[in-house]
Structure formats: C-alpha cells, structure tokens
GROMACS .gro file of C-alpha atoms in nm:
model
  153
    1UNK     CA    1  11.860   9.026   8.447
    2UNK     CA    2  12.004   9.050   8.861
    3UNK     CA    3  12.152   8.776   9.047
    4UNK     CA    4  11.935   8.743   9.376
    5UNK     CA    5  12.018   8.534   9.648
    6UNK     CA    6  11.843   8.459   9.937
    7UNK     CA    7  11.854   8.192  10.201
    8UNK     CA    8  12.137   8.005  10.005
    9UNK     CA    9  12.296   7.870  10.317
   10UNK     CA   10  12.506   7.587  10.149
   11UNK     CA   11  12.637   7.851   9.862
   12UNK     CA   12  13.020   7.949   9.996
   13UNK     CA   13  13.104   8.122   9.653
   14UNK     CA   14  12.951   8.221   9.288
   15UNK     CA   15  13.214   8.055   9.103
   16UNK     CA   16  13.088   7.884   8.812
   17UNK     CA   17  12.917   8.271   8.696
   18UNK     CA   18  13.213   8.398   8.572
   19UNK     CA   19  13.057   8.473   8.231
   20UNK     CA   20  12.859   8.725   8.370
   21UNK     CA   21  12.987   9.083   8.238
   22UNK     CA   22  12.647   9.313   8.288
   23UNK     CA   23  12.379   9.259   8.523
   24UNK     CA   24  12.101   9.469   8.629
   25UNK     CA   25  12.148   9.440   8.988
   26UNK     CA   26  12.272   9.253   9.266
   27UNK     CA   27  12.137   9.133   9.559
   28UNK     CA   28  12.274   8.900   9.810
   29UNK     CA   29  12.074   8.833  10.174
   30UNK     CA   30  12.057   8.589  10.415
   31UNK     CA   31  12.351   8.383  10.262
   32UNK     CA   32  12.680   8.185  10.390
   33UNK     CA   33  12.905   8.305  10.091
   34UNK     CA   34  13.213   8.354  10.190
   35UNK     CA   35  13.337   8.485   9.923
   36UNK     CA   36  13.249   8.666   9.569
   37UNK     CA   37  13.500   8.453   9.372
   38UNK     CA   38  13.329   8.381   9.053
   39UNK     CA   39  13.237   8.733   8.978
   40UNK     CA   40  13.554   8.926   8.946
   41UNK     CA   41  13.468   8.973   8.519
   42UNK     CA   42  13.159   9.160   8.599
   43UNK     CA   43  13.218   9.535   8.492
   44UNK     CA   44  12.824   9.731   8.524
   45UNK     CA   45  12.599   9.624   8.764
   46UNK     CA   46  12.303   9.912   8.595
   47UNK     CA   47  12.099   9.898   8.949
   48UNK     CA   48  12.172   9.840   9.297
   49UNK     CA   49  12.433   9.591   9.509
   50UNK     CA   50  12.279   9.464   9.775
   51UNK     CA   51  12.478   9.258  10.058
   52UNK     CA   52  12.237   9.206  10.380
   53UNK     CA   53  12.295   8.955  10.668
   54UNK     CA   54  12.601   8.795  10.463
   55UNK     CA   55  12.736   8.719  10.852
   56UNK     CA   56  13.098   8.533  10.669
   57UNK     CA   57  13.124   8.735  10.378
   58UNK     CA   58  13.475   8.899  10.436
   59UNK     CA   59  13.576   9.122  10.113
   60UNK     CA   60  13.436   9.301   9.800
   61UNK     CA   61  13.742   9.181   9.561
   62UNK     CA   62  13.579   9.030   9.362
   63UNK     CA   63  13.369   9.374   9.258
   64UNK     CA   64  13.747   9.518   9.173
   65UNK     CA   65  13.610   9.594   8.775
   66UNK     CA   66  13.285   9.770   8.857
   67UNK     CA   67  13.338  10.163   8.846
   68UNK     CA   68  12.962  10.292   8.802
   69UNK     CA   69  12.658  10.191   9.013
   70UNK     CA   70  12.348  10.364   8.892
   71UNK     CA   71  12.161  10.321   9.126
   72UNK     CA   72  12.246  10.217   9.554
   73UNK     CA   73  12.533  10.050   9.724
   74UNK     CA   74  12.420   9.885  10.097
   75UNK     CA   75  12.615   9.696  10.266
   76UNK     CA   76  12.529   9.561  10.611
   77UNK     CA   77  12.620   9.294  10.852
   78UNK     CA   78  12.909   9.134  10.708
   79UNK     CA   79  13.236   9.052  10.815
   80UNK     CA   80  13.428   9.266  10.587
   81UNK     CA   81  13.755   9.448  10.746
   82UNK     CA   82  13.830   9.668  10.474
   83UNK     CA   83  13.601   9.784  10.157
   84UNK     CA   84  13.890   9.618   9.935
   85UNK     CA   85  13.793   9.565   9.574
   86UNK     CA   86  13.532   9.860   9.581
   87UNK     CA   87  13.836  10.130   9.506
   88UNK     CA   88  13.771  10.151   9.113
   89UNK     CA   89  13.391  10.237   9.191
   90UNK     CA   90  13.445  10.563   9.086
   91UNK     CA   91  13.060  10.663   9.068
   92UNK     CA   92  12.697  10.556   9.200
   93UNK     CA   93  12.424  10.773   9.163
   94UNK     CA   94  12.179  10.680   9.473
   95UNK     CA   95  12.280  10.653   9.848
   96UNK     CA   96  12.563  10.430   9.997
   97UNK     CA   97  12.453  10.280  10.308
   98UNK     CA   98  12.689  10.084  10.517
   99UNK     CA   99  12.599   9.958  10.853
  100UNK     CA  100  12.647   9.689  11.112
  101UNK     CA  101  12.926   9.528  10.955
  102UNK     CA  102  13.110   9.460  11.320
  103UNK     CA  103  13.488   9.382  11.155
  104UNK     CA  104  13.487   9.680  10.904
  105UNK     CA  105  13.778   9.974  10.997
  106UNK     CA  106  13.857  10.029  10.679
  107UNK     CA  107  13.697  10.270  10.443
  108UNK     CA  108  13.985  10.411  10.199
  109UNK     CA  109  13.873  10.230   9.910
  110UNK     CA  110  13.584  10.450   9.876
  111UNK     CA  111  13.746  10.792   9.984
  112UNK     CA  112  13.755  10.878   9.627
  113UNK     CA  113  13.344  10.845   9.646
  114UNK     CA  114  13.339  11.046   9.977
  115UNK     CA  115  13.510  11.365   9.815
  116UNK     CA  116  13.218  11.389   9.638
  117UNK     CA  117  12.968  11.310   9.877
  118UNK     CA  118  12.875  11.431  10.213
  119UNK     CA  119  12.870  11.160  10.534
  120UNK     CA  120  12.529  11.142  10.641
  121UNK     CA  121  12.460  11.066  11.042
  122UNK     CA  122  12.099  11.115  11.037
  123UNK     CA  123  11.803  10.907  11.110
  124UNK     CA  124  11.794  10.553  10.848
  125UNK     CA  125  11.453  10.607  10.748
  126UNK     CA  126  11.547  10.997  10.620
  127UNK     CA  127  11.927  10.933  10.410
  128UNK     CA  128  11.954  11.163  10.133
  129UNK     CA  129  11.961  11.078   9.770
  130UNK     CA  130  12.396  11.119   9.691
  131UNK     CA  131  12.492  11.060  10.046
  132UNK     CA  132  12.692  10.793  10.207
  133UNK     CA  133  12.544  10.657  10.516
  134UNK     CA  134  12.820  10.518  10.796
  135UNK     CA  135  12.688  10.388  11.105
  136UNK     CA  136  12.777  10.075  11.355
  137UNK     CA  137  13.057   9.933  11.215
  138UNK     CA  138  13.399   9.866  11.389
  139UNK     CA  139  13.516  10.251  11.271
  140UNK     CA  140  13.219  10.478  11.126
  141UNK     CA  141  13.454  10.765  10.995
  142UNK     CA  142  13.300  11.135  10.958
  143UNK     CA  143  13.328  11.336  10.597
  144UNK     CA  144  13.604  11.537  10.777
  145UNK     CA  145  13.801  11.229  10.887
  146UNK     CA  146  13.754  11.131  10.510
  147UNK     CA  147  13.904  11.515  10.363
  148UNK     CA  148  14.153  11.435  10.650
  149UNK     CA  149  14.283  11.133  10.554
  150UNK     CA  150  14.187  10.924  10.787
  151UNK     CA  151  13.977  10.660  10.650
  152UNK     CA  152  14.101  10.348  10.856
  153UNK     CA  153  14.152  10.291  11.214
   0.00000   0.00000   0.00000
C-alpha cells in the first residue's frame, strides 16, 4: 500500500514508520511535517511522491535510499533550500514537477536526473512525459545552467 497524508496538521514527523522498506506511493498534502524523519529505511517507492502545500517541510533526507521512482516526483510549496537527500534518485520514469517552493536555490542533487532529461518551461497543464518541470521557486535553473554546472544560486 501508499502512505497518504492529508490535513495532518498536528503530525511534525513520520517517526514511528521506520519499518517501512517498499511502498506503492507517497503522498503528503496539506500537512505541518517538518520533517521526513522516520522514513530514511524506505528504498522503492513503485508510484509517485507527492509533497503539496507542506508550507514547513524543509529537506528530502530522509528519501536519501530511494534511487528509482516509477512513476512522478512533484514537489511544491515547501520550504526546502536544497533538494538534499534526493541525490541517489538515480531514475523516475514520469515527469518531475517542482514549483512554488519559495526557499529552494538548490537543485544539484538532481543534476544527475537533468542530464538525462530536458527542463521543461512550458504551460503546467501541457509537461511532457520524462521532463522536469522548474518554475517559481527561489532559483528555477534552465537545462543549460544544469550541463553548465550551475545548479545552485
């Protein structure tokens, strides 16, 4: 099965799930985590991650073991500065959305998944399947600011 949250406004972390190896997917919206602790031993997430309107969530560490995502990554409005702990995700087979997350300058820990993808600066509604989607964070960098090096401002 997924781990869904919704609403959970009194949840700060997930410790206590730290069993969990394999889930199907996981989505998190609406919720005052602040951070993942409690679900650094998970290794596949088979679906989707899902982090939407997670206003204090400020890192991905705890997602340091996954390295394939089979189906979409989306993160939006958190307060993430860096995509730390996302740097072993070495594949994901849908799109990669991330948006509106107002602290986030730092995107080197997925510039091993943007040499294999193109940016995408199109309209939301129209992102390509094996994209990565950048737009309205604190730095939104291009796919030649990526091949560049420059991943962080």
């Amino acid at each position: 099965g997924g781990l869904s949250l919704y609403n959970q406004r009194s949840l700060k972390n997930l410790k206590g799930l730290d069993s969990l190896k394999t889930i199907s997917s996981l989505y998190i919206q609406h919720c005052d985590l602040l951070s993942l602790d409690g679900i650094e031993n998970l290794k596949k997430i088979k679906n989707s991650i899902y982090f939407w309107r997670s206003d204090f969530l400020n890192n991905f560490e705890a997602l340091h073991n996954i390295d394939t995502l089979l189906g979409d990554l989306e993160l939006r409005h958190t307060e993430a500065k860096s995509l730390k702990g996302l740097e072993n995700l070495n594949y994901v087979r849908g799109k990669i959305k991330i948006i509106a997350n107002s602290e986030l300058n730092d995107f080197c820990n997925i510039s091993t998944l943007a040499s294999s993808r193109p940016v995408y600066n199109g309209p939301l509604d129209d992102v390509p399947y094996q994209t990565i989607y950048i737009r309205s964070n604190k730095f939104n960098p291009s796919s030649s600011e990526f091949s560049n090096g420059n991943c962080k401002k």
